[in-house]
Structure formats: C-alpha cells, structure tokens
C-alpha positions as a LaTeX table, in Angstrom:
\begin{tabular}{lrrr}
\hline
Residue & $x$ (\AA) & $y$ (\AA) & $z$ (\AA) \\
\hline
Unk1 & 167.81 & 128.07 & 283.62 \\
Unk2 & 166.74 & 125.20 & 281.38 \\
Unk3 & 162.94 & 125.12 & 280.96 \\
Unk4 & 161.25 & 122.25 & 282.76 \\
Unk5 & 159.61 & 119.53 & 280.67 \\
Unk6 & 155.81 & 119.34 & 280.64 \\
Unk7 & 153.67 & 116.25 & 280.08 \\
Unk8 & 149.95 & 115.51 & 279.87 \\
Unk9 & 148.66 & 113.16 & 282.54 \\
Unk10 & 144.88 & 113.56 & 282.45 \\
Unk11 & 142.14 & 114.20 & 279.88 \\
Unk12 & 138.45 & 115.01 & 280.02 \\
Unk13 & 136.07 & 115.58 & 277.12 \\
Unk14 & 132.46 & 116.66 & 276.76 \\
Unk15 & 131.61 & 116.88 & 273.07 \\
Unk16 & 128.77 & 116.61 & 270.54 \\
Unk17 & 129.94 & 113.08 & 269.64 \\
Unk18 & 130.61 & 111.78 & 273.14 \\
Unk19 & 130.17 & 112.96 & 276.72 \\
Unk20 & 133.31 & 111.25 & 278.06 \\
Unk21 & 136.85 & 110.85 & 276.81 \\
Unk22 & 136.27 & 107.26 & 275.70 \\
Unk23 & 132.99 & 108.03 & 273.96 \\
Unk24 & 134.53 & 111.05 & 272.24 \\
Unk25 & 137.41 & 108.93 & 270.96 \\
Unk26 & 135.05 & 106.20 & 269.73 \\
Unk27 & 133.01 & 108.83 & 267.92 \\
Unk28 & 136.13 & 110.23 & 266.28 \\
Unk29 & 137.61 & 106.99 & 265.00 \\
Unk30 & 134.20 & 105.86 & 263.74 \\
Unk31 & 133.62 & 109.07 & 261.80 \\
Unk32 & 130.52 & 110.08 & 263.74 \\
Unk33 & 128.81 & 113.36 & 262.92 \\
Unk34 & 127.47 & 115.41 & 265.82 \\
Unk35 & 125.32 & 117.71 & 263.68 \\
Unk36 & 121.53 & 117.64 & 264.03 \\
Unk37 & 118.56 & 120.04 & 264.13 \\
Unk38 & 118.71 & 122.52 & 267.01 \\
Unk39 & 116.68 & 121.51 & 270.07 \\
Unk40 & 117.53 & 124.33 & 272.50 \\
Unk41 & 115.19 & 126.86 & 270.88 \\
Unk42 & 112.91 & 127.29 & 267.88 \\
Unk43 & 115.35 & 127.86 & 265.03 \\
Unk44 & 112.78 & 127.71 & 262.23 \\
Unk45 & 113.21 & 131.38 & 261.33 \\
Unk46 & 117.01 & 131.22 & 261.20 \\
Unk47 & 119.03 & 130.66 & 258.05 \\
Unk48 & 120.85 & 127.90 & 259.90 \\
Unk49 & 118.64 & 125.50 & 261.83 \\
Unk50 & 121.15 & 122.90 & 263.02 \\
Unk51 & 124.25 & 122.67 & 265.17 \\
Unk52 & 126.46 & 120.20 & 267.04 \\
Unk53 & 124.73 & 120.18 & 270.43 \\
Unk54 & 125.64 & 117.89 & 273.31 \\
Unk55 & 123.50 & 114.75 & 273.38 \\
Unk56 & 121.87 & 113.41 & 276.55 \\
Unk57 & 123.62 & 115.90 & 278.82 \\
Unk58 & 121.62 & 116.54 & 281.98 \\
Unk59 & 123.20 & 119.03 & 284.40 \\
Unk60 & 121.23 & 117.43 & 287.26 \\
Unk61 & 123.48 & 114.40 & 286.86 \\
Unk62 & 126.37 & 116.57 & 288.04 \\
Unk63 & 125.00 & 119.55 & 289.99 \\
Unk64 & 122.17 & 120.32 & 292.37 \\
Unk65 & 119.53 & 122.84 & 291.33 \\
Unk66 & 121.05 & 125.55 & 293.50 \\
Unk67 & 124.38 & 125.34 & 291.69 \\
Unk68 & 122.75 & 125.14 & 288.26 \\
Unk69 & 121.21 & 128.56 & 288.94 \\
Unk70 & 124.76 & 129.92 & 289.44 \\
Unk71 & 126.46 & 128.34 & 286.42 \\
Unk72 & 126.03 & 129.16 & 282.78 \\
Unk73 & 126.30 & 126.09 & 280.56 \\
Unk74 & 129.88 & 126.92 & 279.60 \\
Unk75 & 130.88 & 126.71 & 283.28 \\
Unk76 & 128.95 & 123.48 & 283.76 \\
Unk77 & 130.83 & 121.98 & 280.83 \\
Unk78 & 134.17 & 123.16 & 282.22 \\
Unk79 & 133.54 & 121.56 & 285.61 \\
Unk80 & 132.32 & 118.26 & 284.17 \\
Unk81 & 135.24 & 117.82 & 281.77 \\
Unk82 & 137.76 & 118.84 & 284.43 \\
Unk83 & 136.38 & 116.35 & 286.92 \\
Unk84 & 136.96 & 113.59 & 284.38 \\
Unk85 & 140.48 & 114.85 & 283.65 \\
Unk86 & 141.46 & 114.98 & 287.32 \\
Unk87 & 140.15 & 111.46 & 287.94 \\
Unk88 & 141.97 & 110.28 & 284.81 \\
Unk89 & 145.21 & 111.85 & 286.03 \\
Unk90 & 145.18 & 109.93 & 289.31 \\
Unk91 & 146.20 & 113.03 & 291.28 \\
Unk92 & 145.96 & 112.58 & 295.04 \\
Unk93 & 144.10 & 115.76 & 295.92 \\
Unk94 & 144.37 & 115.14 & 299.65 \\
Unk95 & 148.16 & 115.18 & 299.61 \\
Unk96 & 149.04 & 117.52 & 296.77 \\
Unk97 & 150.50 & 120.99 & 297.36 \\
Unk98 & 147.57 & 123.06 & 296.10 \\
Unk99 & 149.72 & 126.20 & 295.95 \\
Unk100 & 151.53 & 124.51 & 293.05 \\
Unk101 & 148.35 & 123.69 & 291.13 \\
Unk102 & 146.76 & 126.33 & 288.90 \\
Unk103 & 143.95 & 126.72 & 286.38 \\
Unk104 & 143.98 & 128.55 & 283.06 \\
Unk105 & 140.76 & 128.22 & 281.10 \\
Unk106 & 139.70 & 129.52 & 277.71 \\
Unk107 & 136.34 & 130.60 & 276.32 \\
Unk108 & 135.74 & 132.76 & 273.30 \\
Unk109 & 132.35 & 134.06 & 274.44 \\
Unk110 & 131.68 & 132.95 & 278.01 \\
Unk111 & 128.09 & 132.99 & 279.25 \\
Unk112 & 126.39 & 134.15 & 276.06 \\
Unk113 & 123.11 & 132.44 & 276.90 \\
Unk114 & 123.01 & 134.07 & 280.34 \\
Unk115 & 123.57 & 137.52 & 278.86 \\
Unk116 & 121.01 & 136.89 & 276.12 \\
Unk117 & 118.30 & 135.64 & 278.49 \\
Unk118 & 118.74 & 138.45 & 281.01 \\
Unk119 & 118.33 & 141.07 & 278.29 \\
Unk120 & 115.28 & 139.28 & 276.86 \\
Unk121 & 113.67 & 139.13 & 280.30 \\
Unk122 & 114.38 & 142.81 & 280.89 \\
Unk123 & 112.69 & 143.71 & 277.62 \\
Unk124 & 109.58 & 141.78 & 278.67 \\
Unk125 & 109.21 & 143.79 & 281.86 \\
Unk126 & 107.97 & 147.26 & 282.71 \\
Unk127 & 111.37 & 148.89 & 282.40 \\
Unk128 & 112.33 & 148.40 & 286.03 \\
Unk129 & 115.88 & 146.97 & 286.09 \\
Unk130 & 115.39 & 143.54 & 287.67 \\
Unk131 & 118.36 & 141.29 & 287.02 \\
Unk132 & 119.41 & 137.95 & 288.45 \\
Unk133 & 122.03 & 138.52 & 291.17 \\
Unk134 & 124.14 & 135.84 & 289.46 \\
Unk135 & 123.94 & 137.62 & 286.09 \\
Unk136 & 127.46 & 139.07 & 286.09 \\
Unk137 & 129.35 & 136.14 & 287.66 \\
Unk138 & 127.50 & 133.70 & 285.36 \\
Unk139 & 128.53 & 135.26 & 282.07 \\
Unk140 & 132.06 & 136.61 & 282.60 \\
Unk141 & 134.56 & 134.33 & 280.77 \\
Unk142 & 136.93 & 133.95 & 283.73 \\
Unk143 & 134.32 & 132.41 & 286.00 \\
Unk144 & 135.00 & 128.87 & 284.75 \\
Unk145 & 138.64 & 128.96 & 285.85 \\
Unk146 & 137.54 & 130.49 & 289.14 \\
Unk147 & 134.94 & 127.80 & 289.81 \\
Unk148 & 137.39 & 125.00 & 289.01 \\
Unk149 & 139.88 & 126.41 & 291.51 \\
Unk150 & 137.17 & 126.89 & 294.14 \\
Unk151 & 135.87 & 123.34 & 293.73 \\
Unk152 & 139.28 & 121.72 & 294.17 \\
Unk153 & 141.06 & 124.31 & 296.32 \\
Unk154 & 143.77 & 124.98 & 293.74 \\
Unk155 & 145.50 & 128.19 & 294.81 \\
Unk156 & 148.15 & 128.47 & 292.10 \\
Unk157 & 147.95 & 130.74 & 289.02 \\
Unk158 & 144.36 & 131.27 & 287.91 \\
Unk159 & 142.93 & 133.23 & 285.01 \\
Unk160 & 141.11 & 133.02 & 281.68 \\
Unk161 & 142.24 & 133.38 & 278.10 \\
Unk162 & 140.03 & 134.97 & 275.44 \\
Unk163 & 141.25 & 134.82 & 271.86 \\
Unk164 & 138.14 & 133.69 & 270.00 \\
Unk165 & 138.62 & 130.21 & 268.55 \\
Unk166 & 142.22 & 130.05 & 269.77 \\
Unk167 & 141.22 & 130.55 & 273.43 \\
Unk168 & 141.71 & 126.98 & 274.69 \\
Unk169 & 145.04 & 126.61 & 272.89 \\
Unk170 & 146.20 & 129.88 & 274.41 \\
Unk171 & 145.19 & 128.56 & 277.84 \\
Unk172 & 147.23 & 125.40 & 277.26 \\
Unk173 & 150.23 & 127.43 & 276.06 \\
Unk174 & 150.11 & 129.72 & 279.09 \\
Unk175 & 149.86 & 126.69 & 281.37 \\
Unk176 & 152.83 & 125.12 & 279.61 \\
Unk177 & 154.94 & 128.21 & 280.22 \\
Unk178 & 153.91 & 128.59 & 283.86 \\
Unk179 & 155.14 & 125.06 & 284.54 \\
Unk180 & 158.28 & 125.57 & 282.46 \\
Unk181 & 159.17 & 128.63 & 284.50 \\
Unk182 & 158.51 & 126.98 & 287.85 \\
Unk183 & 155.36 & 128.87 & 288.86 \\
Unk184 & 153.41 & 125.62 & 289.15 \\
Unk185 & 153.92 & 121.86 & 289.08 \\
Unk186 & 150.45 & 121.01 & 287.81 \\
Unk187 & 148.03 & 123.04 & 285.70 \\
Unk188 & 144.45 & 122.43 & 284.63 \\
Unk189 & 144.05 & 123.89 & 281.14 \\
Unk190 & 141.41 & 123.75 & 278.47 \\
Unk191 & 138.32 & 125.50 & 277.25 \\
Unk192 & 134.54 & 125.40 & 277.11 \\
Unk193 & 131.86 & 127.01 & 275.01 \\
Unk194 & 128.06 & 127.08 & 274.98 \\
Unk195 & 127.34 & 129.24 & 271.96 \\
Unk196 & 124.38 & 127.32 & 270.53 \\
Unk197 & 121.93 & 130.06 & 271.42 \\
Unk198 & 119.62 & 132.51 & 269.69 \\
Unk199 & 122.35 & 135.14 & 269.77 \\
Unk200 & 125.08 & 132.73 & 268.69 \\
Unk201 & 123.27 & 131.35 & 265.65 \\
Unk202 & 121.87 & 134.76 & 264.73 \\
Unk203 & 125.21 & 136.50 & 265.07 \\
Unk204 & 127.19 & 134.00 & 263.03 \\
Unk205 & 124.44 & 133.88 & 260.41 \\
Unk206 & 124.75 & 137.63 & 260.00 \\
Unk207 & 128.46 & 137.11 & 259.31 \\
Unk208 & 127.61 & 134.47 & 256.67 \\
Unk209 & 129.93 & 132.15 & 258.60 \\
Unk210 & 127.64 & 129.14 & 259.16 \\
Unk211 & 126.64 & 126.36 & 256.82 \\
Unk212 & 123.01 & 126.56 & 255.73 \\
Unk213 & 122.69 & 122.92 & 254.69 \\
Unk214 & 119.48 & 122.46 & 256.70 \\
Unk215 & 118.26 & 119.48 & 254.70 \\
Unk216 & 121.44 & 117.49 & 255.34 \\
Unk217 & 123.07 & 118.65 & 258.59 \\
Unk218 & 125.17 & 115.53 & 259.20 \\
Unk219 & 127.26 & 116.27 & 256.09 \\
Unk220 & 127.29 & 120.06 & 256.49 \\
Unk221 & 130.75 & 120.29 & 258.07 \\
Unk222 & 132.90 & 119.34 & 255.09 \\
Unk223 & 136.42 & 120.74 & 255.38 \\
Unk224 & 138.34 & 120.98 & 252.08 \\
Unk225 & 135.33 & 119.90 & 250.02 \\
Unk226 & 134.55 & 122.01 & 246.95 \\
Unk227 & 130.99 & 122.67 & 248.11 \\
Unk228 & 131.68 & 123.63 & 251.72 \\
Unk229 & 129.56 & 126.61 & 252.73 \\
Unk230 & 130.63 & 127.49 & 256.27 \\
Unk231 & 131.23 & 125.95 & 259.67 \\
Unk232 & 128.79 & 124.14 & 261.95 \\
Unk233 & 128.52 & 125.59 & 265.45 \\
Unk234 & 129.39 & 123.16 & 268.24 \\
Unk235 & 129.54 & 123.20 & 272.03 \\
Unk236 & 131.25 & 121.40 & 274.87 \\
Unk237 & 134.58 & 121.34 & 276.69 \\
Unk238 & 137.99 & 119.74 & 276.86 \\
Unk239 & 140.28 & 119.63 & 279.89 \\
Unk240 & 143.96 & 118.67 & 280.09 \\
Unk241 & 146.09 & 118.08 & 283.18 \\
Unk242 & 149.59 & 119.37 & 282.46 \\
Unk243 & 152.33 & 118.32 & 284.82 \\
Unk244 & 156.05 & 118.86 & 285.27 \\
Unk245 & 157.81 & 115.74 & 284.01 \\
Unk246 & 159.66 & 114.77 & 287.20 \\
Unk247 & 156.56 & 115.44 & 289.29 \\
Unk248 & 154.58 & 113.06 & 287.11 \\
Unk249 & 157.28 & 110.37 & 287.07 \\
Unk250 & 157.72 & 110.53 & 290.84 \\
Unk251 & 154.11 & 109.58 & 291.40 \\
Unk252 & 154.18 & 107.00 & 288.56 \\
Unk253 & 151.50 & 108.83 & 286.63 \\
Unk254 & 150.15 & 107.67 & 283.29 \\
Unk255 & 151.62 & 109.98 & 280.64 \\
Unk256 & 149.84 & 110.54 & 277.34 \\
Unk257 & 152.63 & 112.58 & 275.74 \\
Unk258 & 154.96 & 115.49 & 276.25 \\
Unk259 & 153.82 & 118.98 & 275.31 \\
Unk260 & 157.13 & 119.74 & 273.69 \\
Unk261 & 156.39 & 123.25 & 272.47 \\
Unk262 & 153.99 & 125.85 & 271.18 \\
Unk263 & 153.77 & 128.81 & 268.85 \\
Unk264 & 151.87 & 132.07 & 268.67 \\
Unk265 & 151.39 & 134.65 & 265.94 \\
Unk266 & 148.97 & 137.26 & 264.60 \\
Unk267 & 147.68 & 137.70 & 261.07 \\
Unk268 & 147.45 & 141.49 & 261.52 \\
Unk269 & 145.22 & 141.39 & 258.47 \\
Unk270 & 141.42 & 141.35 & 258.94 \\
Unk271 & 138.77 & 141.19 & 261.65 \\
Unk272 & 137.43 & 137.78 & 260.56 \\
Unk273 & 139.16 & 136.61 & 257.37 \\
Unk274 & 142.54 & 134.85 & 257.36 \\
Unk275 & 145.47 & 136.14 & 255.37 \\
Unk276 & 144.80 & 134.71 & 251.90 \\
Unk277 & 148.27 & 133.16 & 251.71 \\
Unk278 & 148.08 & 131.90 & 255.28 \\
Unk279 & 151.05 & 133.96 & 256.44 \\
Unk280 & 149.94 & 134.05 & 260.08 \\
Unk281 & 149.51 & 130.28 & 259.98 \\
Unk282 & 152.98 & 129.90 & 258.46 \\
Unk283 & 154.51 & 131.95 & 261.26 \\
Unk284 & 152.72 & 130.12 & 264.05 \\
Unk285 & 153.74 & 126.66 & 262.83 \\
Unk286 & 157.35 & 127.76 & 262.34 \\
Unk287 & 157.36 & 129.30 & 265.82 \\
Unk288 & 155.99 & 126.07 & 267.26 \\
Unk289 & 158.64 & 123.95 & 265.55 \\
Unk290 & 161.37 & 126.30 & 266.76 \\
Unk291 & 160.09 & 126.28 & 270.33 \\
Unk292 & 159.99 & 122.48 & 270.27 \\
Unk293 & 163.38 & 122.12 & 268.61 \\
Unk294 & 161.75 & 119.70 & 266.19 \\
Unk295 & 162.46 & 119.30 & 262.47 \\
Unk296 & 159.63 & 119.35 & 259.93 \\
Unk297 & 160.42 & 115.76 & 258.95 \\
Unk298 & 159.59 & 114.61 & 262.48 \\
Unk299 & 155.92 & 115.60 & 262.26 \\
Unk300 & 153.46 & 112.78 & 261.52 \\
Unk301 & 150.07 & 114.43 & 262.03 \\
Unk302 & 148.53 & 117.89 & 261.87 \\
Unk303 & 145.05 & 118.39 & 263.27 \\
Unk304 & 144.34 & 121.51 & 261.27 \\
Unk305 & 141.97 & 124.33 & 262.13 \\
Unk306 & 139.94 & 123.17 & 259.11 \\
Unk307 & 136.61 & 124.85 & 259.81 \\
Unk308 & 134.92 & 124.20 & 256.44 \\
Unk309 & 134.88 & 127.87 & 255.42 \\
Unk310 & 135.63 & 128.79 & 251.80 \\
Unk311 & 138.61 & 131.04 & 252.58 \\
Unk312 & 140.03 & 129.48 & 255.72 \\
Unk313 & 140.61 & 125.98 & 254.38 \\
Unk314 & 142.50 & 127.21 & 251.32 \\
Unk315 & 144.72 & 129.56 & 253.33 \\
Unk316 & 145.65 & 126.89 & 255.87 \\
Unk317 & 146.57 & 124.33 & 253.22 \\
Unk318 & 148.81 & 126.92 & 251.55 \\
Unk319 & 150.48 & 127.49 & 254.90 \\
Unk320 & 151.04 & 123.78 & 255.53 \\
Unk321 & 152.67 & 123.39 & 252.11 \\
Unk322 & 154.90 & 126.43 & 252.64 \\
Unk323 & 156.09 & 125.25 & 256.06 \\
Unk324 & 156.54 & 121.55 & 255.30 \\
Unk325 & 157.51 & 121.56 & 251.62 \\
Unk326 & 157.75 & 118.04 & 250.20 \\
Unk327 & 157.22 & 116.54 & 253.66 \\
Unk328 & 153.64 & 117.82 & 253.51 \\
Unk329 & 152.85 & 114.78 & 251.33 \\
Unk330 & 154.09 & 112.43 & 254.07 \\
Unk331 & 151.80 & 113.92 & 256.71 \\
Unk332 & 148.40 & 112.83 & 257.84 \\
Unk333 & 146.20 & 115.92 & 257.94 \\
Unk334 & 142.79 & 115.79 & 259.56 \\
Unk335 & 140.00 & 118.09 & 260.63 \\
Unk336 & 137.99 & 116.63 & 263.47 \\
Unk337 & 135.64 & 119.61 & 263.13 \\
Unk338 & 134.05 & 117.60 & 260.33 \\
Unk339 & 132.56 & 115.52 & 263.16 \\
Unk340 & 132.33 & 117.79 & 266.21 \\
Unk341 & 131.56 & 121.04 & 264.47 \\
Unk342 & 133.43 & 124.14 & 265.60 \\
Unk343 & 133.54 & 124.48 & 269.38 \\
Unk344 & 134.94 & 128.04 & 269.15 \\
Unk345 & 136.90 & 128.71 & 272.34 \\
Unk346 & 136.88 & 125.02 & 273.29 \\
Unk347 & 138.12 & 123.80 & 269.88 \\
Unk348 & 141.81 & 123.85 & 270.76 \\
Unk349 & 141.26 & 121.64 & 273.81 \\
Unk350 & 139.21 & 118.88 & 272.22 \\
Unk351 & 141.47 & 118.86 & 269.17 \\
Unk352 & 144.58 & 118.63 & 271.36 \\
Unk353 & 142.91 & 115.65 & 273.02 \\
Unk354 & 142.35 & 114.08 & 269.59 \\
Unk355 & 146.09 & 114.45 & 268.88 \\
Unk356 & 147.02 & 112.94 & 272.22 \\
Unk357 & 144.76 & 109.95 & 271.68 \\
Unk358 & 146.24 & 109.42 & 268.20 \\
Unk359 & 149.69 & 109.28 & 269.79 \\
Unk360 & 148.46 & 106.85 & 272.45 \\
Unk361 & 146.45 & 104.58 & 270.17 \\
Unk362 & 148.28 & 104.80 & 266.84 \\
Unk363 & 145.09 & 105.70 & 264.99 \\
Unk364 & 144.26 & 108.93 & 263.16 \\
Unk365 & 140.58 & 109.93 & 263.03 \\
Unk366 & 139.19 & 110.83 & 259.62 \\
Unk367 & 138.06 & 114.00 & 257.96 \\
Unk368 & 134.50 & 113.06 & 257.01 \\
Unk369 & 132.07 & 114.53 & 254.49 \\
Unk370 & 134.40 & 114.84 & 251.52 \\
Unk371 & 132.57 & 114.47 & 248.23 \\
Unk372 & 134.35 & 116.58 & 245.61 \\
Unk373 & 137.88 & 117.93 & 245.33 \\
Unk374 & 138.41 & 121.69 & 245.35 \\
Unk375 & 140.72 & 122.73 & 242.52 \\
Unk376 & 142.24 & 125.32 & 244.89 \\
Unk377 & 143.33 & 122.63 & 247.37 \\
Unk378 & 146.08 & 120.12 & 246.60 \\
Unk379 & 144.28 & 116.77 & 246.41 \\
Unk380 & 147.61 & 114.87 & 246.63 \\
Unk381 & 147.85 & 115.70 & 250.32 \\
Unk382 & 146.61 & 113.04 & 252.74 \\
Unk383 & 143.60 & 114.64 & 254.43 \\
Unk384 & 142.62 & 111.28 & 256.01 \\
Unk385 & 139.34 & 111.42 & 254.13 \\
Unk386 & 136.54 & 109.03 & 254.90 \\
Unk387 & 137.91 & 106.65 & 257.50 \\
Unk388 & 140.50 & 106.35 & 260.25 \\
Unk389 & 144.04 & 105.36 & 259.37 \\
Unk390 & 146.46 & 103.37 & 261.50 \\
Unk391 & 149.85 & 105.03 & 261.89 \\
Unk392 & 152.46 & 105.36 & 264.58 \\
Unk393 & 152.30 & 108.98 & 265.66 \\
Unk394 & 155.42 & 110.29 & 267.36 \\
Unk395 & 154.79 & 113.99 & 266.82 \\
Unk396 & 151.38 & 115.61 & 266.42 \\
Unk397 & 150.62 & 119.27 & 265.80 \\
Unk398 & 147.35 & 121.09 & 266.46 \\
Unk399 & 146.39 & 124.43 & 264.85 \\
Unk400 & 143.75 & 126.85 & 266.09 \\
Unk401 & 143.03 & 130.29 & 264.64 \\
Unk402 & 140.61 & 132.94 & 265.92 \\
Unk403 & 138.73 & 136.01 & 264.73 \\
Unk404 & 141.02 & 138.98 & 265.12 \\
Unk405 & 143.91 & 137.05 & 263.58 \\
Unk406 & 144.94 & 135.09 & 266.69 \\
Unk407 & 146.96 & 131.98 & 265.85 \\
Unk408 & 148.08 & 129.24 & 268.25 \\
Unk409 & 149.87 & 125.97 & 267.60 \\
Unk410 & 150.64 & 123.05 & 269.93 \\
Unk411 & 153.11 & 120.21 & 269.43 \\
Unk412 & 152.88 & 116.90 & 271.28 \\
Unk413 & 155.66 & 114.31 & 271.44 \\
Unk414 & 155.40 & 110.61 & 272.20 \\
Unk415 & 157.62 & 109.60 & 275.09 \\
Unk416 & 158.48 & 106.29 & 276.69 \\
Unk417 & 158.96 & 106.10 & 280.45 \\
\hline
\end{tabular}
C-alpha cells in the first residue's frame, strides 16, 4: 500500500518572543531576543540568572481558577497553542469524525515545577505525607496529550513522546506515520515545556550546559559564535495540525506545506554530548532525505539544532557538510534558538513552525548574536547571520537532537493546490 500524503493545515505558537503564531513570526523575522532576567523565582544565587520566559502570559485569560489548579504550566501551554492551531486549521469540530483525530504530544520533562513544589512543601511540613491530589496527573508528561483529547473529544490515537529535546519532533514523526498508515485522518502534534524553574536552572547549571552571561542576557544565545558558552533555557509550546492530503483538499483547507518525510537515529555515544564528528546527525539527515525521496540539491533551508553549546554547534556543522557536500554552501542555515532560547521538548515544534512560515512567506529568519567567527566552524557557510533573508523556500529541513543521543529530522515541501 502506498503511504498516504500528509500536509500541515494549522499552526499555534506560544513562545518567548510572541504568544501567538503571528507575533512569533514577527519576532523571528525581526531578530527579537526573548532572553531576560528570570522573574518566576529569585535566581540571584544561581550561576545563570536569566532565561527565555513567556512575556505577558496570564493563565486566567484562558482557564478558570479551578482548571489552573489541575494543570501544570506545560499543560496550559499545550492547550493554548493547540486551540490556536485548531482555529487556524478551520476544522469543523461539530462534523468531524473524532475517531479519526488523534493527539501525540511531546515534552522532555513534563510538570517539573509541580514535582519541585510538592517536594518543597513536603519538606516544610512535619513529615506527614500531605500531597495535592492533582500532584501525579499534573506532572506526568502524557497528561498534555490526554487533556487535549478530553477538551476536544478526539478519540483517535493518543500518547506522549519523551526523547529530551527531540520530543516534539518525535511526536510529529509519529503523527505523520499514523496518518500515512491510515490510523487517523487528522493528528494534533507538537510539544510544550515549562522548565524555567528552580530545579531546571539548578540542574542544567550543574551540567555546565547554560550560558552564564548574566550581564548581557539578550546576546547570550549565540550559536556558532566563537565565544558561545552554553544554551539559554526557554519555555512555551508549538502545535501543528497534520492532515491526510485528500482530507484537507476535500474541505478546501489552507495548506502550509507537505510533511514529505522524516528521519530518526541514535548517537549511541554519550549521555549528554554529541558524537564529535556528528555521526548521529549525519545518519538522521540521510534517513530523512531517503524517506522523503528528495535529493540534497533540493534543500533550501536547514533550521539546525544550533543550541549555542561549544561541542554541539561544531558537530552539527560537520554533519551538514558531510551530508550536503558542496551544496552546503548553497543552503540557508539558521538557528532560531538564538532568539527563543532552547525550549527543550517543545523546540522541535516551534522550529518546525519557523520552517513552515519560511516556506509560506519566502523569508528566512536570522541567526542573531554573531560577533566573532569560530575557527572550528566553516565561516563560508550561510548561517543567515544578523538579519532575515528573502528566498523562495521549496524544501526546508528541521533538526532536533536530545540528551541520550536521540536525533530527529523533519522535511517540509512546498506544494501548490
């Protein structure tokens, strides 16, 4: 049986540089930095005192107080971004076959703040185990996909993906394959993360993973720059509505692009560090190209993982050059993490959205905060430094890699109805 084609018909974004899809896109093309001093807690004793938090997000604008007590922030973000995506898709929820609509949602950590706060409160007490009855359902990573399905009555496939920073991309890939195989006609897929917490900052600081540029947070996320010193922690969510091609065409849906293929691989190398020659990244991009039946010369844009870590950026650039050869110099390469920070398990979703908007608008957002070339990174490549570039984008690739050596790659194709 020939696999069914899958297209993207709806998008929703909740990010540190914009709380809606349109505001997110405006922030991207204008090179806006989402980094600022942490406001959620007193970070003065931490080595890193800044992050890419959401701005002006009030859960009371979306939920009543009763529901807020039940939802960790990562679930709130999932529901808000999905609501925007469903509205954007134009799906008629009253007449759709809900058995053919599923949800696959990614989160690298889930309800970290809920877990953290419950333990802190327990330690304050007299030792009697008093826990919030919503403690467990608030922090488990699969609860976001469950709550989305409950809200909309979607009774198709429903589960969560957890693969660290590749979680959202894995969710999108699973959703792609469920539609391809005929298990669903429509899938909600994406990811959310709310890791800007005491435990999140403290834990990543102990790994020496975060930038410590406290005096200049807006330029701290600087992928490929010689003086990069770690990633900037971000938060938020991205939601995509994936739909079988004929299903979308029959209802005259707006189509952003076709999700033409995907790739997966493992580094099988180290708990946190990438393979120094980027061999896992090489495999995942080759697997993605093969699955899509696309030639390397067709690719216009790669939204790279590009976290601004000393080892990761070098390894990924080596991988791009090995896979694409001379065509690497014809590509636009960008890291939108320079603006949003690293959204961990939500990164793959918001970066896929950036690729889709580049295809739609013919504009490639920049990689900001580049000040000095790194002699270990080929400066002849087009990293889209400094400002957006206009370019027709027919094929866009998105890379996401996670702790544990998880690699995922998505490929989007421009189509004309």
